[in-house]
Coordinates of N, CA and C in Angstrom, one line a residue:
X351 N -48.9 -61.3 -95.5 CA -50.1 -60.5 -95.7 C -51.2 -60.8 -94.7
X352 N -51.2 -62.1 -94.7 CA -52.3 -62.6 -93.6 C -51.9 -62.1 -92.2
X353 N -50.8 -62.2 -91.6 CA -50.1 -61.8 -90.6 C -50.2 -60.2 -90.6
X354 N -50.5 -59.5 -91.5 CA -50.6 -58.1 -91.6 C -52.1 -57.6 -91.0
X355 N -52.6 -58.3 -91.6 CA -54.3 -58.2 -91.6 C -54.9 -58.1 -90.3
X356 N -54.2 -59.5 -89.6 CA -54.7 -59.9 -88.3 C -54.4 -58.8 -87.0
X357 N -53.0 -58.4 -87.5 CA -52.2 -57.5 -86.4 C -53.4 -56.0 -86.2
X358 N -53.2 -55.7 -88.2 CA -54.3 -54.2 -88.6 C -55.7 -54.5 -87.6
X359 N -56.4 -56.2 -87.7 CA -57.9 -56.1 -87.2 C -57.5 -56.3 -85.7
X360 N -56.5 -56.8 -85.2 CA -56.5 -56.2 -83.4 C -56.1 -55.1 -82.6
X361 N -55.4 -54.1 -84.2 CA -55.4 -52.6 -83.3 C -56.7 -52.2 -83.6
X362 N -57.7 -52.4 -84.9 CA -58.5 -51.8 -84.4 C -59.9 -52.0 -83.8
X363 N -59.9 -53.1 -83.3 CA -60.8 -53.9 -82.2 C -60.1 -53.4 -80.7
X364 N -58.5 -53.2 -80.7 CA -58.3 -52.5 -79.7 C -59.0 -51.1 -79.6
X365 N -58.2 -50.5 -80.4 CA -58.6 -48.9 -80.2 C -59.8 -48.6 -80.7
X366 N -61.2 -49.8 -80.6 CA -62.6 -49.3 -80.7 C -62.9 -49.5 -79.2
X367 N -62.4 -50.4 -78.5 CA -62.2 -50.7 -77.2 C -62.0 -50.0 -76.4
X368 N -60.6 -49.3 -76.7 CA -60.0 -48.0 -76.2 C -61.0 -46.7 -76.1
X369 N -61.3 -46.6 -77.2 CA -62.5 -45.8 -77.3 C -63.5 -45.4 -76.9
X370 N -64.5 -47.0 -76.9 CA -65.4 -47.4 -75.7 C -65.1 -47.1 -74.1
X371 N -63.6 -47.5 -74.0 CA -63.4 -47.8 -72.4 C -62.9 -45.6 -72.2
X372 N -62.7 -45.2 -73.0 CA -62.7 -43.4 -72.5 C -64.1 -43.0 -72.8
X373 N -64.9 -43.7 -73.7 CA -65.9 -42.8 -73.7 C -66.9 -43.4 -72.9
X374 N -67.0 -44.1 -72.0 CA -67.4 -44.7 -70.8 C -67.0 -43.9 -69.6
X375 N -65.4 -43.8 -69.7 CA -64.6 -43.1 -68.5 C -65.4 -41.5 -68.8
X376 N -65.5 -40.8 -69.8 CA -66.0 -39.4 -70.0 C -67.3 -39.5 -69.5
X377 N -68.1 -40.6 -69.5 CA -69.6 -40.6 -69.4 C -69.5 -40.3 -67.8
X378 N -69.0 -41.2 -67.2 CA -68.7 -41.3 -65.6 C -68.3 -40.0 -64.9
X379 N -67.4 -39.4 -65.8 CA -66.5 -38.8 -65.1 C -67.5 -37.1 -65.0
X380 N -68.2 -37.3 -66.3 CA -69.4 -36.4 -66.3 C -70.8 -36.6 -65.6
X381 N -71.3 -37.9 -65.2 CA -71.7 -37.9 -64.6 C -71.0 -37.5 -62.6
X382 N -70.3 -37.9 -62.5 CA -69.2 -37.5 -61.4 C -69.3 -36.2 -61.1
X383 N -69.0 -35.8 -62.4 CA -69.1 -33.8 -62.5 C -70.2 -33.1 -61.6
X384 N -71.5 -33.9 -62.6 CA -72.9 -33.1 -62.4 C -73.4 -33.6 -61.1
X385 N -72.7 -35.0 -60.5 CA -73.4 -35.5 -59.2 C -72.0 -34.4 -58.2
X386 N -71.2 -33.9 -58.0 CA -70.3 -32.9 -57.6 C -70.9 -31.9 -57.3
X387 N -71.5 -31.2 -58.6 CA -72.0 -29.9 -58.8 C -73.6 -29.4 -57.9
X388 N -74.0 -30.5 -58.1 CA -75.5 -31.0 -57.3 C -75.2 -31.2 -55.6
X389 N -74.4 -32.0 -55.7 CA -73.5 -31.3 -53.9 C -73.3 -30.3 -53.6
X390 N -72.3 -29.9 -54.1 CA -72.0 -28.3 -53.6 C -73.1 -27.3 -53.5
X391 N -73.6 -27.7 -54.8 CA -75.3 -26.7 -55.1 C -76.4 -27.3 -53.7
X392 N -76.4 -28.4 -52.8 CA -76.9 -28.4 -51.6 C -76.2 -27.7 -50.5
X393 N -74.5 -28.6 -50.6 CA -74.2 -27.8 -49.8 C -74.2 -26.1 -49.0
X394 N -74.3 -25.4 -50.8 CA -74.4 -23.8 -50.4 C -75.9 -23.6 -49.6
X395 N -76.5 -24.2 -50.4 CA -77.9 -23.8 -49.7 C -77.8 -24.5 -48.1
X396 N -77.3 -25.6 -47.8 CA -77.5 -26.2 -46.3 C -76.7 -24.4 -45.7
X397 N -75.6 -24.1 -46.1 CA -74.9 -22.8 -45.3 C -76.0 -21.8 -45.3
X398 N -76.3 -21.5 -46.2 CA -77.2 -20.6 -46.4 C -78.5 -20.8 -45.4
X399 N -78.8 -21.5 -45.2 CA -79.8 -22.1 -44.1 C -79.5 -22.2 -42.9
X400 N -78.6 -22.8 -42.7 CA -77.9 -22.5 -41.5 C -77.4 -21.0 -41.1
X401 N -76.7 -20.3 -41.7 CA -76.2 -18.9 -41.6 C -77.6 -18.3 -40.7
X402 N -78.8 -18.1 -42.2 CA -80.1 -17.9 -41.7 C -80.6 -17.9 -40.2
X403 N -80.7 -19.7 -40.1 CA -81.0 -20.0 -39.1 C -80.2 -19.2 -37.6
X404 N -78.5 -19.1 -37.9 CA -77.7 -18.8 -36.6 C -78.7 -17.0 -36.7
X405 N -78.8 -16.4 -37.6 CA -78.5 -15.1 -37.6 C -80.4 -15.4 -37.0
X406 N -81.1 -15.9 -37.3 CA -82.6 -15.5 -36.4 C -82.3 -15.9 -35.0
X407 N -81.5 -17.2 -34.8 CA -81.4 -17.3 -33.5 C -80.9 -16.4 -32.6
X408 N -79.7 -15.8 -33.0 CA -79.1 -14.5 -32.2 C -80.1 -13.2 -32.9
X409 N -80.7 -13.5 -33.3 CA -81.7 -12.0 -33.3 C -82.3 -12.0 -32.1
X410 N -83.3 -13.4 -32.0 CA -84.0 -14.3 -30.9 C -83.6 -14.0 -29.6
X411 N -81.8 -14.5 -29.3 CA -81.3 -14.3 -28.4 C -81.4 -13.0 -27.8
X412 N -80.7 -12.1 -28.9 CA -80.7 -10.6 -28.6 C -81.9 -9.6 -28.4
X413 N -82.7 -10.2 -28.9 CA -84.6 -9.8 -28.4 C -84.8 -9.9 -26.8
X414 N -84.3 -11.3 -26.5 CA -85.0 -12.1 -25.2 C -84.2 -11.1 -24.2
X415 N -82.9 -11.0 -24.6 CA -81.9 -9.9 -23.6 C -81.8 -8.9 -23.6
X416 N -82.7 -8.2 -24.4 CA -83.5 -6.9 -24.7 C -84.3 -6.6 -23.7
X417 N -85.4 -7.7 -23.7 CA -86.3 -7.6 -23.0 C -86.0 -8.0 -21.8
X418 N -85.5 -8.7 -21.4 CA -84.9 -8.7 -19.8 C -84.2 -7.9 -19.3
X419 N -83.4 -7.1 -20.1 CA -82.8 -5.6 -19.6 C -83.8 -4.5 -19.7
X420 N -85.0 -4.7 -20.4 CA -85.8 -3.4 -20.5 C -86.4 -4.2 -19.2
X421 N -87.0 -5.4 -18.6 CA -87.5 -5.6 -17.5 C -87.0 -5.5 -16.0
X422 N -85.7 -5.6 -16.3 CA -84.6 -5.9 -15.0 C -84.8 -3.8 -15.3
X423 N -84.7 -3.1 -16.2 CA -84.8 -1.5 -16.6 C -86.4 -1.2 -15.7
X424 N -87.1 -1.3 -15.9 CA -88.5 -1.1 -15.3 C -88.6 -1.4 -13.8
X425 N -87.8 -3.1 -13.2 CA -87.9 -3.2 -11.9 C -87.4 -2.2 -11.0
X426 N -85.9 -1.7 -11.6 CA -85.1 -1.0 -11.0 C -85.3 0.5 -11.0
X427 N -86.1 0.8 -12.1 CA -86.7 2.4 -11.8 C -88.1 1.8 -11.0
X428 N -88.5 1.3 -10.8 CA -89.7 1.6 -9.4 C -89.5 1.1 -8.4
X429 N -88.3 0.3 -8.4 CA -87.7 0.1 -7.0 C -86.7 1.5 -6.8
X430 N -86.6 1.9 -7.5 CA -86.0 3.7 -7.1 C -86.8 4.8 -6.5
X431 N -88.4 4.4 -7.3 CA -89.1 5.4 -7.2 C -89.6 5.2 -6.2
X432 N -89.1 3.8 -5.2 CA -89.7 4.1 -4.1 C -88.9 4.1 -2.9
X433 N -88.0 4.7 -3.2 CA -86.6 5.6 -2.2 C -87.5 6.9 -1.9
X434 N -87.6 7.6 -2.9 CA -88.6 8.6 -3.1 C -89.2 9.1 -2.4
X435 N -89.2 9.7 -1.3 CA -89.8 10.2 -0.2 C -91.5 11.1 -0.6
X436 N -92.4 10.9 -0.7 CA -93.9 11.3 -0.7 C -93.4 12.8 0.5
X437 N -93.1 14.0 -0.1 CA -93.3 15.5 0.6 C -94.4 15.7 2.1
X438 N -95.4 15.0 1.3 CA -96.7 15.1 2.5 C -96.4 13.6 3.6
X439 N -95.7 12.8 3.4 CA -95.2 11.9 4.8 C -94.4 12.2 5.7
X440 N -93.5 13.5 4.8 CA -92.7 13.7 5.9 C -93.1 15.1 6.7
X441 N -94.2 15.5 5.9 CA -94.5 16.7 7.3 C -96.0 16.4 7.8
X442 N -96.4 15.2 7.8 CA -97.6 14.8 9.1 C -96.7 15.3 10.1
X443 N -98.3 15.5 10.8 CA -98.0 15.8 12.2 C -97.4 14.6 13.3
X444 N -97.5 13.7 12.6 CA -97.2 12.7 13.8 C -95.6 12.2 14.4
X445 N -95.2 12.6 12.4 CA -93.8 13.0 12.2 C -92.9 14.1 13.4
X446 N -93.5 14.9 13.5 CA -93.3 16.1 14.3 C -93.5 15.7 15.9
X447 N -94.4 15.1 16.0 CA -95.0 14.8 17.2 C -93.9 13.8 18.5
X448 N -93.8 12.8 16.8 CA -92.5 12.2 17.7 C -91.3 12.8 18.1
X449 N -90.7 13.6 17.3 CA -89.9 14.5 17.6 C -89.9 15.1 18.8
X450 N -90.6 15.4 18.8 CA -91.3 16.4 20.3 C -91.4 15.8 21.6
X451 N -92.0 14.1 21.5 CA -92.0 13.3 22.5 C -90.3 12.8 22.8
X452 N -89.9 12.5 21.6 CA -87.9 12.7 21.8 C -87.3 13.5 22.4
X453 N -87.5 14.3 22.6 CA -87.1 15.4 23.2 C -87.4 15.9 24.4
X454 N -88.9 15.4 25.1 CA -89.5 15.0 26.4 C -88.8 13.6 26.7
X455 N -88.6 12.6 26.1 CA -88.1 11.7 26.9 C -86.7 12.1 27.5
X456 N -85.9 12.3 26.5 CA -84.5 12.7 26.8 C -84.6 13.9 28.6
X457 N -85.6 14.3 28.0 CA -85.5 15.5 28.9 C -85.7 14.8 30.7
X458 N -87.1 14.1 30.3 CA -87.5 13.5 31.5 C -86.6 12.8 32.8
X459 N -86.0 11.9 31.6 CA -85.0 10.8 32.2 C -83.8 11.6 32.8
X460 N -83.1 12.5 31.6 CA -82.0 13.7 32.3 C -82.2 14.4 33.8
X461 N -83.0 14.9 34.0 CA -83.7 15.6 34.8 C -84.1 15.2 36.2
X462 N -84.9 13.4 35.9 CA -85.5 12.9 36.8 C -84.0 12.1 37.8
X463 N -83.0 11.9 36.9 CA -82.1 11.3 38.1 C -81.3 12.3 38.2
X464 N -81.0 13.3 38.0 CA -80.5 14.1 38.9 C -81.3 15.0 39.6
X465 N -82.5 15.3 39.3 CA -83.2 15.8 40.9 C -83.5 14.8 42.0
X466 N -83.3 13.4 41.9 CA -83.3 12.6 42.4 C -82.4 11.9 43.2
X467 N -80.8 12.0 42.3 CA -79.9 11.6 43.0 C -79.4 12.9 44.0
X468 N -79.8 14.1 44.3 CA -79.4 15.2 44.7 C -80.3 15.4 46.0
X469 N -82.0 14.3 46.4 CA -82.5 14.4 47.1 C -81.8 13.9 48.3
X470 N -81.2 12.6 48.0 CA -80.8 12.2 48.9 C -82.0 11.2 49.7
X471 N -82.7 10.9 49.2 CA -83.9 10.4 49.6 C -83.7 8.5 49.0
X472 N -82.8 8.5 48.0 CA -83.1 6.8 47.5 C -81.5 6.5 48.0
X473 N -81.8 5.3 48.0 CA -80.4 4.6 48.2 C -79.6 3.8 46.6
X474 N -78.5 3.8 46.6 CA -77.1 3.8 45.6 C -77.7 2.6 44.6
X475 N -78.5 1.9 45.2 CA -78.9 0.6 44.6 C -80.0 1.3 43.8
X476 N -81.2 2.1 44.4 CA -82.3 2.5 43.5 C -82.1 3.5 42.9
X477 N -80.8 4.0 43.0 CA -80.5 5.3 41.8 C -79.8 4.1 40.8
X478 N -79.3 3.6 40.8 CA -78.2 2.6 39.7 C -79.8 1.9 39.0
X479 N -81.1 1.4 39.4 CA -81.7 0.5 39.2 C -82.6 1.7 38.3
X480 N -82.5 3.0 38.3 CA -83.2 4.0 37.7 C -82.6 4.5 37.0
X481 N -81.2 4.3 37.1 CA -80.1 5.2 35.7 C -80.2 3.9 34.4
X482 N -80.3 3.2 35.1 CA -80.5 1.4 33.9 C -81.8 1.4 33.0
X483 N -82.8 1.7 34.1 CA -84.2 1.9 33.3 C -84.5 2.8 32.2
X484 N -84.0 4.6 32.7 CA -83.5 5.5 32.2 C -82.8 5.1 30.4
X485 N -82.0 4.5 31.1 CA -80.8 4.2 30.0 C -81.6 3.5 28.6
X486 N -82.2 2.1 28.9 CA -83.0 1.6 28.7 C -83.9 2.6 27.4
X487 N -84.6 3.3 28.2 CA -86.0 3.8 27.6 C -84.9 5.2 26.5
X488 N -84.3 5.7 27.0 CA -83.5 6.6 26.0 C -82.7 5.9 24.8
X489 N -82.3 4.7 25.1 CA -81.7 3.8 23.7 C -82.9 3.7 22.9
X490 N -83.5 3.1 23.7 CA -84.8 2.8 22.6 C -85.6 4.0 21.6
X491 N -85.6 5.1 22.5 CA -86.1 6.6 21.7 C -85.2 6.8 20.7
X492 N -83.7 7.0 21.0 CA -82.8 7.4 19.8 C -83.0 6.1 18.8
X493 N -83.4 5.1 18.8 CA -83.6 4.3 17.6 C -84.8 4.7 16.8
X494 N -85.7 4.9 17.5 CA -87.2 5.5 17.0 C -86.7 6.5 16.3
X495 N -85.9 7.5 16.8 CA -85.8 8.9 15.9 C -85.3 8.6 15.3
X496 N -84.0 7.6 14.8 CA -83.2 7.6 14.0 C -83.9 6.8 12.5
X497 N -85.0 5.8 12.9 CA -86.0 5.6 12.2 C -87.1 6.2 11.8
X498 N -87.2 7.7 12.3 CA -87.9 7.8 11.7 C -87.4 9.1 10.3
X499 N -86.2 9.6 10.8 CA -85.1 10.2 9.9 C -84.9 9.3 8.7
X500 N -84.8 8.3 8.7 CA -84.2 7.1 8.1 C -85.4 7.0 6.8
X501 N -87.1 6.4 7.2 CA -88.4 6.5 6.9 C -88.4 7.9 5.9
X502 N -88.5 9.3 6.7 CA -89.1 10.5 5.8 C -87.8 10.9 5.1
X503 N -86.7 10.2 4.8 CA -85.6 10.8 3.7 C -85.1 10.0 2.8
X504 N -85.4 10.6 1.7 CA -85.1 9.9 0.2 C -83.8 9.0 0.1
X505 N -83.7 8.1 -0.6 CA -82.9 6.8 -0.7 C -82.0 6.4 -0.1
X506 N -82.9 6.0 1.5 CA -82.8 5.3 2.1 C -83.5 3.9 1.9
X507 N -84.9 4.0 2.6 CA -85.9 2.3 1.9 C -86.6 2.5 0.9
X508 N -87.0 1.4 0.1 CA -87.9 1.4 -0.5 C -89.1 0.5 0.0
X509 N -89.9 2.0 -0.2 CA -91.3 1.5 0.8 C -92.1 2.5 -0.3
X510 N -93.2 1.9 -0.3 CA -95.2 2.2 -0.8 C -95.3 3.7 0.3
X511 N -96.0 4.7 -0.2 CA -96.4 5.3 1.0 C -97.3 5.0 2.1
X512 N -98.3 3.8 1.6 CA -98.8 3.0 2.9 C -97.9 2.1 3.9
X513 N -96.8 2.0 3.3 CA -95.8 1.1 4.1 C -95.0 2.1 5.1
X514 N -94.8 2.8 4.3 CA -94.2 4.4 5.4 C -95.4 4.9 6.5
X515 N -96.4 4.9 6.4 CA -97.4 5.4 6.9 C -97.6 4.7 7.9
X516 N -97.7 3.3 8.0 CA -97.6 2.2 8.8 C -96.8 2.2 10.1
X517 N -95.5 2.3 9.3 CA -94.8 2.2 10.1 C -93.8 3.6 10.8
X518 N -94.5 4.7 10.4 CA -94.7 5.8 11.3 C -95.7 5.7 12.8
X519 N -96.7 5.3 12.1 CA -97.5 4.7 13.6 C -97.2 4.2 14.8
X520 N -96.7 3.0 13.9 CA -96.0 2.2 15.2 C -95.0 2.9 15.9
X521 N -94.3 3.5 14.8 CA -93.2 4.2 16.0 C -93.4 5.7 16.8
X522 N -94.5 6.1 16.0 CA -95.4 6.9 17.3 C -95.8 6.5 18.3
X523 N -96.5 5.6 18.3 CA -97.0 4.7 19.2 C -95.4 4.1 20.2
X524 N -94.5 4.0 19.9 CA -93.9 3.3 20.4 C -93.6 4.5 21.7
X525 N -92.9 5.8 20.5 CA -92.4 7.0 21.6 C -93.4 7.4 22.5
X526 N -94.6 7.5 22.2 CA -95.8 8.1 23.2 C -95.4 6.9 24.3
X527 N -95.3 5.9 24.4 CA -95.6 4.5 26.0 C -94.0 4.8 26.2
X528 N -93.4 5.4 25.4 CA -91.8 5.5 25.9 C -91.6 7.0 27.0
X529 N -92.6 8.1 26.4 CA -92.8 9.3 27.2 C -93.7 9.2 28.1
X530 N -94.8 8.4 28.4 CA -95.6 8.3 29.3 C -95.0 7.3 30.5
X531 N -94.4 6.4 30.5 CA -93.8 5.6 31.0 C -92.8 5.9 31.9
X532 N -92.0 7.2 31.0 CA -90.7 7.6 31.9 C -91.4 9.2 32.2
X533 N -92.2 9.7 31.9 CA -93.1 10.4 32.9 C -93.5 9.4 34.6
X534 N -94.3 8.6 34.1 CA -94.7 8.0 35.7 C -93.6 7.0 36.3
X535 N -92.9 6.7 35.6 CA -91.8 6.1 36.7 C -90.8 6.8 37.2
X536 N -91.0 8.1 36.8 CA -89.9 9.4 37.6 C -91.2 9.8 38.4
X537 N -92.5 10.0 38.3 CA -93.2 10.5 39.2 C -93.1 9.6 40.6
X538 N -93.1 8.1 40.2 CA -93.4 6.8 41.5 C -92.0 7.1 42.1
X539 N -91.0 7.0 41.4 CA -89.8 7.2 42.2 C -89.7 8.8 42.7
X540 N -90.3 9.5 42.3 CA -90.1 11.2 43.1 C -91.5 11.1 44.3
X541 N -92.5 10.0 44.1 CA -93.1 10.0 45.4 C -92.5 9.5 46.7
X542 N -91.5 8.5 45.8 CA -91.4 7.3 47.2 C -90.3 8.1 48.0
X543 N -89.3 9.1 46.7 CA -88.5 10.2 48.2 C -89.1 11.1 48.3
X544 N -90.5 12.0 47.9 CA -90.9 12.4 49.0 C -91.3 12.3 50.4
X545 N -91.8 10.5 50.1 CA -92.8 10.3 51.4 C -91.5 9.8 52.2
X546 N -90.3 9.6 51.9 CA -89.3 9.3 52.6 C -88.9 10.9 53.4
X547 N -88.5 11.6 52.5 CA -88.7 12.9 53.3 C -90.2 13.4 54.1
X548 N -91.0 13.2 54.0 CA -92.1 13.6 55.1 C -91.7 12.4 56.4
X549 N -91.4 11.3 55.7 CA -91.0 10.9 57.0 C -89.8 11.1 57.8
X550 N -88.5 11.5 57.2 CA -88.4 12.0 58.2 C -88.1 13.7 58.7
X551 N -88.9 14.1 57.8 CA -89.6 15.4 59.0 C -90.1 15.2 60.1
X552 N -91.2 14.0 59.7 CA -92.2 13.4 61.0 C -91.4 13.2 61.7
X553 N -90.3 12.4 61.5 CA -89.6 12.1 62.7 C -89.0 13.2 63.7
X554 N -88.5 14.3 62.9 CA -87.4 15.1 63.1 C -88.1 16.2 64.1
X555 N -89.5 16.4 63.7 CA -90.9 17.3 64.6 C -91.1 16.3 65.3
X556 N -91.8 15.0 65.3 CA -91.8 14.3 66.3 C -90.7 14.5 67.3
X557 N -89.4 14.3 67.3 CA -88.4 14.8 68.6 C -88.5 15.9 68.5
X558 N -89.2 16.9 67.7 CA -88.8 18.6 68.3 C -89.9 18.8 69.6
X559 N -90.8 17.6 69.4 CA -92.3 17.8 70.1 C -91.9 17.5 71.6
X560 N -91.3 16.1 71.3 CA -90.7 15.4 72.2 C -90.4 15.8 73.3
X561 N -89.0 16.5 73.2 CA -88.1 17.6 73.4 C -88.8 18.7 73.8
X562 N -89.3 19.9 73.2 CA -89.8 20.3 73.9 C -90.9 19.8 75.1
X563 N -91.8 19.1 75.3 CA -92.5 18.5 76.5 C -91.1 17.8 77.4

């Protein structure tokens, strides 16, 4: 009976034990739970912040690249708009003018060595030293004209109309000392075979003078 007793009071010192030791394990295992739940309930919010966060930064991003395409958009229409040819640059007179002097150079130079090489008055060395000069001053005019074709027609440069304007000048300026130039060096060379032919006329009347006496 005693042997009965003892066995009955260690099961149930065990299984208050047992009891204790699950309802300790439940306490944990619930607190475990609610420290779980408390995570994940950060963790959604950290996503949620971050998501946030990615989605203003590529708004950000997609702003900044907005605006650099609308500015790289702006540079490139007024760098178009200034292909653009201004109507009233290309019909100044000066425009015209060169033209005109182009067309006297060509002429001058054409003209001056063959009424010159046909005189018979220069020698092989100063016609070659005059077709070179010639040559010379006519390259340089067809670049002028070709610049200035180039200047009064749309998208070709981009230039300011004071930048066109400018450099219409110069190249006026350039063809005018290109026509005046090859005006008087066909004149110095059409003197020097004149006075070569007066001389020898002189000479040729001098023996008719001669001769007759």
């Amino acid at each position: 009976m005693r042997t009965i007793l003892i066995v009955l009071t260690m099961i149930f010192i065990n299984t208050g034990l047992q009891a204790q030791t699950f309802k300790e394990w439940f306490r944990q295992k619930k607190t475990q739970k609610k420290y779980l739940i408390e995570q994940i309930a950060q963790l959604k919010i950290y996503l949620e912040l971050t998501e946030k966060g990615y989605k203003i930064a590529k708004e950000g991003l997609t702003m900044i690249g907005d605006l650099k395409r609308g500015e790289f958009k702006l540079h490139k229409n007024y760098f178009d708009s200034l292909k653009v040819v201004n109507p009233k640059i290309a019909g100044l007179p000066k425009v015209k003018w060169i033209g005109t002097f182009y067309g006297e150079v060509k002429s001058v130079c054409s003209s001056c060595i063959s009424k010159l090489g046909q005189s018979g008055y220069l020698t092989n060395d100063e016609l070659a030293y005059l077709r070179s000069v010639f040559d010379r001053v006519t390259a340089d005019s067809d670049q002028i004209q070709a610049a200035v074709k180039e200047i009064t027609s749309d998208g070709n440069l981009a230039m300011t109309d004071n930048e066109r304007l400018k450099r219409i000048d110069g190249l006026y300026d350039q063809i005018l000392f290109n026509y005046t130039f090859s005006k008087a060096f066909c004149n110095e060379s059409a003197v020097l075979a004149a006075a070569r032919m007066k001389e020898k006329e002189d000479v040729v009347t001098g023996r008719q003078l001669h001769g007759a006496n």
